[in-house]
């Protein structure tokens, strides 16, 4: 049982065998809410995220985020000794997250049959680009490919520009959220049946879901959404606008009442009476006129005055932040969205906090990403391996 105030996933053990980025991020999310996460890395080929992006003093900063709340074990899973250790770990584990190409664990003698045999309650979460079956299953898969295949890139960018990919791991991050949700659903099923199961997560699918009703539109109407830049085919005005002091703001009018308030605020109340103004879709047909009205008004006011006027009118607006603004924004500060974490290697670090707040059993960042293999001996000793056995594995390059 979870004690009052204790993190809700306390007592849950997760093995993170995955790399780059969906699987490891899903494990991070579970660790944030109390799961004991053991990160398993190859002894000579660490998780590539340790070397992605900027580093400080030779230490990758992305890993400090992705590896937080994880203990670190080095283990060559392809070696016979590595297989034996992994199966021993699996016997006392609730969840394994892996992202090898389909058939890899089976080739190493650690497929679902072997894992289920040592632990019938285990949930095996398999996160791959294209899923465990189908014509693309054995292709190497990354989030970029999902962003392309899902239709995301096709609708992103300016109308006369190329399809545009995001400059960050969007599809991987969405798949990580979905994978963490899938794990919890599988564990809830285990509570009823007593049996674990396999989660088959294809990175190409969650991003397709968050793109909305496009398959339905095409199926029923033959409608194909085109690139519209910052505009929307569902409502207007909806765009980014430059203020008189050279800053940028974003305006949204998804609700009809908000659209009406915006037009009254920018001194174009007569447009509200137009028949086409009565719905988002018909307003979108007049986006040029609406953008001109809103843009001209905003261009005559500073960013702070613009935001103040919109807030007073109860209209929806936000400043366009870069990361410098995010770090100082008073709303993010109030929520502690960017929180400080002590780190023995680099000192205090500021990074994103846990995803949400629970009033009774909150999550927490207990530590940032740790060095490669930092907890290997402790974890193996906890499994019951003796010092000579650990030394033999290390001598055989298994650790």
XYZ file of C-alpha atoms in Angstrom:
399
model
C 0.000 0.000 0.000
C 1.092 3.570 -0.681
C 1.387 5.595 2.513
C -0.338 8.996 2.718
C 1.804 11.523 0.889
C 4.004 8.843 -0.648
C 4.524 8.933 -4.401
C 1.814 6.816 -6.070
C 4.158 4.491 -7.972
C 6.364 3.702 -4.986
C 7.119 -0.024 -4.980
C 6.889 -0.346 -8.766
C 10.098 -1.511 -10.457
C 10.813 -0.504 -14.048
C 13.706 -1.636 -16.244
C 14.537 0.933 -18.907
C 16.321 -0.868 -21.741
C 15.443 1.766 -24.339
C 17.333 4.625 -26.027
C 16.456 7.787 -27.945
C 13.890 9.040 -26.748
C 10.326 7.813 -26.393
C 10.997 4.744 -24.256
C 13.445 6.403 -21.862
C 11.184 9.434 -21.436
C 8.241 7.175 -20.580
C 10.416 5.557 -17.919
C 11.391 9.015 -16.622
C 7.719 9.906 -16.235
C 7.123 6.757 -14.190
C 10.185 7.485 -12.073
C 8.960 11.002 -11.384
C 6.023 9.518 -9.504
C 7.961 7.087 -7.385
C 8.757 4.060 -9.538
C 12.178 2.530 -9.008
C 13.680 2.854 -12.483
C 16.833 0.970 -13.395
C 18.435 2.251 -16.577
C 20.270 -0.563 -18.373
C 22.984 0.604 -20.777
C 25.574 -1.216 -22.818
C 28.927 -1.100 -20.991
C 30.772 0.351 -23.987
C 27.956 2.116 -25.845
C 26.004 4.338 -23.433
C 22.574 5.732 -24.255
C 23.256 8.161 -27.151
C 21.265 10.864 -25.376
C 24.297 11.319 -23.123
C 26.020 12.846 -26.140
C 23.098 14.707 -27.714
C 23.066 18.490 -27.653
C 25.213 20.843 -25.571
C 27.432 19.549 -22.769
C 29.052 21.198 -19.757
C 32.451 19.967 -18.580
C 32.019 17.027 -20.929
C 28.726 15.991 -19.298
C 25.665 15.863 -21.558
C 22.887 18.065 -20.222
C 20.026 16.300 -22.022
C 20.898 13.164 -20.054
C 20.513 15.076 -16.782
C 16.846 15.492 -17.684
C 16.183 12.135 -19.360
C 18.113 10.143 -16.761
C 16.640 11.733 -13.668
C 15.252 9.460 -10.939
C 16.993 6.452 -12.525
C 19.664 4.152 -11.144
C 22.219 3.128 -13.736
C 23.371 -0.394 -14.556
C 25.728 -1.445 -17.332
C 24.937 -4.797 -18.935
C 25.645 -6.360 -22.321
C 22.309 -7.999 -23.043
C 23.658 -9.836 -26.066
C 26.144 -11.765 -23.926
C 25.045 -14.999 -22.192
C 25.929 -13.563 -18.795
C 23.954 -10.446 -19.566
C 20.905 -12.523 -20.470
C 21.116 -14.361 -17.158
C 21.313 -11.146 -15.152
C 18.445 -9.584 -17.101
C 16.197 -12.580 -16.464
C 17.035 -12.423 -12.763
C 16.113 -8.757 -12.748
C 12.926 -9.445 -14.701
C 11.760 -11.916 -12.064
C 11.313 -9.051 -9.575
C 10.324 -6.328 -12.037
C 6.893 -4.932 -12.877
C 7.633 -3.196 -16.185
C 10.287 -3.517 -18.875
C 10.517 -0.768 -21.508
C 12.545 -1.584 -24.632
C 12.894 -0.208 -28.141
C 14.994 -2.757 -29.991
C 13.940 -3.707 -33.473
C 11.307 -6.456 -33.413
C 12.896 -9.867 -32.895
C 16.046 -8.611 -31.151
C 15.114 -9.712 -27.631
C 13.901 -13.013 -29.063
C 17.248 -13.533 -30.764
C 18.972 -13.009 -27.428
C 16.700 -15.506 -25.696
C 14.759 -12.821 -23.797
C 11.522 -12.612 -25.740
C 8.062 -12.479 -24.243
C 7.914 -16.233 -23.676
C 11.099 -16.280 -21.616
C 10.250 -13.108 -19.704
C 6.693 -14.203 -18.993
C 7.997 -17.581 -17.789
C 10.181 -15.977 -15.105
C 7.524 -13.406 -14.159
C 3.897 -13.885 -15.280
C 2.988 -10.450 -13.851
C 5.517 -8.577 -15.989
C 4.393 -5.836 -18.404
C 6.704 -5.698 -21.429
C 6.441 -2.332 -23.193
C 7.844 -2.389 -26.717
C 8.319 1.073 -28.213
C 9.364 1.061 -31.871
C 8.990 3.299 -34.875
C 6.435 1.164 -36.687
C 5.193 -1.467 -34.234
C 5.863 -5.186 -33.913
C 4.302 -6.279 -37.220
C 3.487 -4.975 -40.690
C 5.628 -4.248 -43.747
C 7.715 -1.536 -42.032
C 8.201 -3.279 -38.682
C 11.871 -4.079 -39.214
C 12.863 -0.660 -40.542
C 14.873 1.609 -38.242
C 12.373 4.091 -36.860
C 12.779 7.548 -35.357
C 10.430 10.340 -34.383
C 11.345 12.327 -37.482
C 9.899 9.572 -39.649
C 6.699 9.594 -37.602
C 6.410 13.348 -37.976
C 6.689 12.869 -41.727
C 4.428 9.828 -42.112
C 1.657 10.954 -39.764
C 0.760 14.029 -41.807
C 2.220 16.449 -39.268
C 4.932 17.804 -41.573
C 2.512 18.075 -44.491
C 0.292 20.564 -42.640
C 3.103 22.464 -40.891
C 4.735 25.493 -42.483
C 3.721 28.357 -44.716
C 1.387 27.655 -47.668
C 4.105 28.340 -50.236
C 6.875 26.711 -48.189
C 8.068 23.130 -47.756
C 6.612 20.606 -45.317
C 8.196 21.455 -41.978
C 9.570 19.173 -39.277
C 9.705 20.284 -35.637
C 13.146 21.229 -34.279
C 12.716 18.919 -31.272
C 11.534 15.373 -30.518
C 7.803 15.928 -30.893
C 6.693 12.457 -32.003
C 8.988 10.786 -29.467
C 7.620 12.931 -26.653
C 4.009 12.245 -27.602
C 4.816 8.522 -27.804
C 6.452 8.726 -24.360
C 3.268 10.175 -22.869
C 1.218 7.491 -24.592
C 3.611 4.765 -23.429
C 3.419 5.857 -19.807
C -0.384 5.823 -20.120
C -0.255 2.384 -21.752
C 1.892 1.037 -18.921
C -0.597 2.252 -16.340
C -3.491 0.744 -18.310
C -1.653 -2.593 -18.510
C -0.924 -2.514 -14.788
C -4.589 -1.794 -14.060
C -5.452 -4.835 -16.167
C -2.929 -6.875 -14.190
C -4.645 -5.862 -10.969
C -7.800 -7.569 -12.237
C -6.343 -10.608 -13.986
C -3.067 -11.207 -12.150
C -1.320 -11.479 -15.527
C 1.075 -9.141 -17.267
C 0.936 -8.440 -20.991
C 2.778 -6.881 -23.919
C 2.337 -3.213 -24.844
C 3.023 -2.635 -28.564
C 3.645 1.099 -29.035
C 4.373 2.361 -32.551
C 5.723 5.920 -32.551
C 3.835 6.650 -35.793
C 0.465 6.247 -34.034
C 0.178 8.657 -31.055
C 1.127 11.680 -33.179
C -1.515 10.635 -35.701
C -4.089 10.684 -32.918
C -3.190 14.179 -31.711
C -3.510 15.566 -35.248
C -7.256 15.408 -34.759
C -10.075 14.344 -37.092
C -8.140 14.444 -40.350
C -8.803 10.765 -41.228
C -12.493 11.322 -40.536
C -12.579 14.473 -42.657
C -10.931 12.668 -45.551
C -13.083 9.554 -45.165
C -16.354 11.443 -45.169
C -15.584 14.522 -47.260
C -12.381 13.836 -49.178
C -10.996 16.886 -47.367
C -7.196 17.221 -47.184
C -5.867 19.876 -44.815
C -3.248 22.141 -46.381
C -0.460 24.191 -44.862
C -1.751 27.472 -43.476
C 1.231 28.764 -41.521
C 0.073 30.167 -38.189
C -3.497 30.388 -39.385
C -6.200 27.804 -38.787
C -8.887 26.439 -41.093
C -11.148 26.110 -38.061
C -11.250 29.660 -36.733
C -9.961 33.207 -37.214
C -8.343 35.453 -36.233
C -5.616 33.053 -35.160
C -2.054 34.111 -35.829
C 1.092 35.698 -34.471
C 1.264 39.483 -34.543
C 4.116 41.953 -34.091
C 3.779 44.714 -31.525
C 5.032 48.279 -31.793
C 8.138 47.481 -29.732
C 9.157 44.617 -32.036
C 7.844 41.800 -29.833
C 5.425 39.059 -30.870
C 2.154 37.786 -29.451
C -0.203 34.942 -30.355
C -3.991 35.324 -30.473
C -6.527 32.509 -30.438
C -10.282 32.752 -31.029
C -11.376 29.131 -30.824
C -14.475 30.207 -28.905
C -17.026 32.439 -30.623
C -17.345 34.711 -27.598
C -13.586 35.303 -27.593
C -13.608 36.190 -31.296
C -16.317 38.770 -30.666
C -14.384 40.315 -27.766
C -11.230 40.584 -29.876
C -12.989 42.446 -32.687
C -14.621 44.860 -30.280
C -11.262 45.441 -28.603
C -9.551 46.294 -31.896
C -12.353 48.716 -32.826
C -13.878 46.547 -35.538
C -17.144 45.647 -33.822
C -19.027 45.937 -37.125
C -17.430 42.693 -38.301
C -19.174 40.782 -35.512
C -22.494 41.516 -37.244
C -21.402 39.958 -40.534
C -23.240 36.670 -41.254
C -19.931 34.884 -41.870
C -18.658 35.811 -38.407
C -21.077 33.407 -36.727
C -18.809 30.324 -36.842
C -15.110 29.539 -36.727
C -15.062 27.857 -40.130
C -16.679 30.803 -41.923
C -14.517 33.272 -40.024
C -11.497 31.337 -41.338
C -12.695 32.087 -44.887
C -12.179 35.779 -44.075
C -8.826 35.434 -42.316
C -7.126 38.143 -44.408
C -9.610 40.788 -43.321
C -9.562 39.667 -39.691
C -5.773 39.419 -39.554
C -5.458 42.907 -40.969
C -7.818 44.311 -38.353
C -6.105 42.610 -35.422
C -2.591 43.064 -36.764
C -2.998 46.799 -37.399
C -4.281 47.372 -33.867
C -1.528 45.326 -32.219
C 1.136 47.024 -34.340
C 0.208 50.354 -32.700
C 0.689 49.048 -29.150
C 3.573 47.657 -27.143
C 3.556 44.011 -26.113
C 2.779 44.782 -22.471
C -0.028 47.192 -23.374
C -1.440 44.678 -25.865
C -1.500 41.859 -23.334
C -2.984 44.134 -20.669
C -5.783 45.255 -23.006
C -6.576 41.700 -24.073
C -6.661 40.525 -20.462
C -8.993 43.372 -19.509
C -11.258 42.404 -22.410
C -11.084 38.709 -21.383
C -9.661 37.825 -24.788
C -7.074 35.080 -25.315
C -3.483 36.139 -25.910
C 0.028 35.039 -24.985
C 3.509 36.416 -25.583
C 5.789 34.496 -27.926
C 8.492 33.273 -25.540
C 11.924 31.974 -26.224
C 13.556 29.894 -23.499
C 14.925 33.010 -21.777
C 11.376 34.276 -21.317
C 10.124 30.857 -20.190
C 12.688 30.791 -17.389
C 11.431 34.142 -16.057
C 7.699 33.932 -16.761
C 5.688 34.563 -13.562
C 3.107 31.864 -14.316
C 5.759 29.189 -14.817
C 7.434 30.477 -11.634
C 4.186 30.191 -9.688
C 3.722 26.607 -10.863
C 7.422 25.777 -10.309
C 7.357 24.387 -13.854
C 11.133 24.919 -14.075
C 12.578 23.681 -10.802
C 16.044 23.512 -9.305
C 17.665 20.107 -8.779
C 20.954 19.578 -6.908
C 23.561 17.577 -8.821
C 26.895 16.308 -7.488
C 28.575 16.650 -10.883
C 27.417 20.087 -12.051
C 25.875 21.721 -8.993
C 22.337 23.157 -9.038
C 20.458 22.522 -12.293
C 17.181 23.988 -13.490
C 14.966 21.694 -15.543
C 11.306 20.919 -16.217
C 9.440 19.714 -13.140
C 7.160 16.667 -13.034
C 4.285 16.798 -15.501
C 1.416 17.514 -13.137
C 0.579 18.113 -9.506
C -1.180 15.538 -7.308
C -2.613 16.953 -4.097
C -2.191 13.786 -2.031
C 0.648 11.758 -3.519
C 2.834 14.133 -5.517
C 5.766 13.211 -7.704
C 9.260 14.642 -7.304
C 12.683 14.846 -8.906
C 14.931 12.988 -6.479
C 18.122 13.326 -8.526
C 19.292 14.277 -12.007
C 20.765 11.827 -14.507
C 23.662 9.892 -12.990
C 26.973 8.750 -14.499
C 27.125 5.739 -16.793
C 26.966 2.557 -14.716
C 27.028 4.419 -11.405
C 24.821 1.900 -9.590
C 25.913 -1.353 -11.238
C 27.517 -3.010 -8.212
C 24.746 -1.930 -5.835
C 22.011 -3.258 -8.116
C 23.737 -6.585 -8.714
C 24.516 -7.029 -5.037
C 20.833 -6.438 -4.353
C 20.069 -9.277 -6.766
C 22.188 -11.584 -4.661
C 25.303 -11.688 -6.825
C 28.558 -12.044 -4.892
C 31.623 -9.888 -5.359
C 33.459 -12.676 -7.240
C 30.455 -13.146 -9.548
C 30.341 -9.415 -10.294
C 34.088 -9.386 -10.888
C 33.752 -12.306 -13.299
C 31.029 -10.520 -15.269
C 33.171 -7.414 -15.446
C 36.193 -9.418 -16.562
C 34.037 -10.948 -19.306
C 32.996 -7.455 -20.521
C 29.366 -8.165 -19.594
C 29.341 -5.105 -17.286
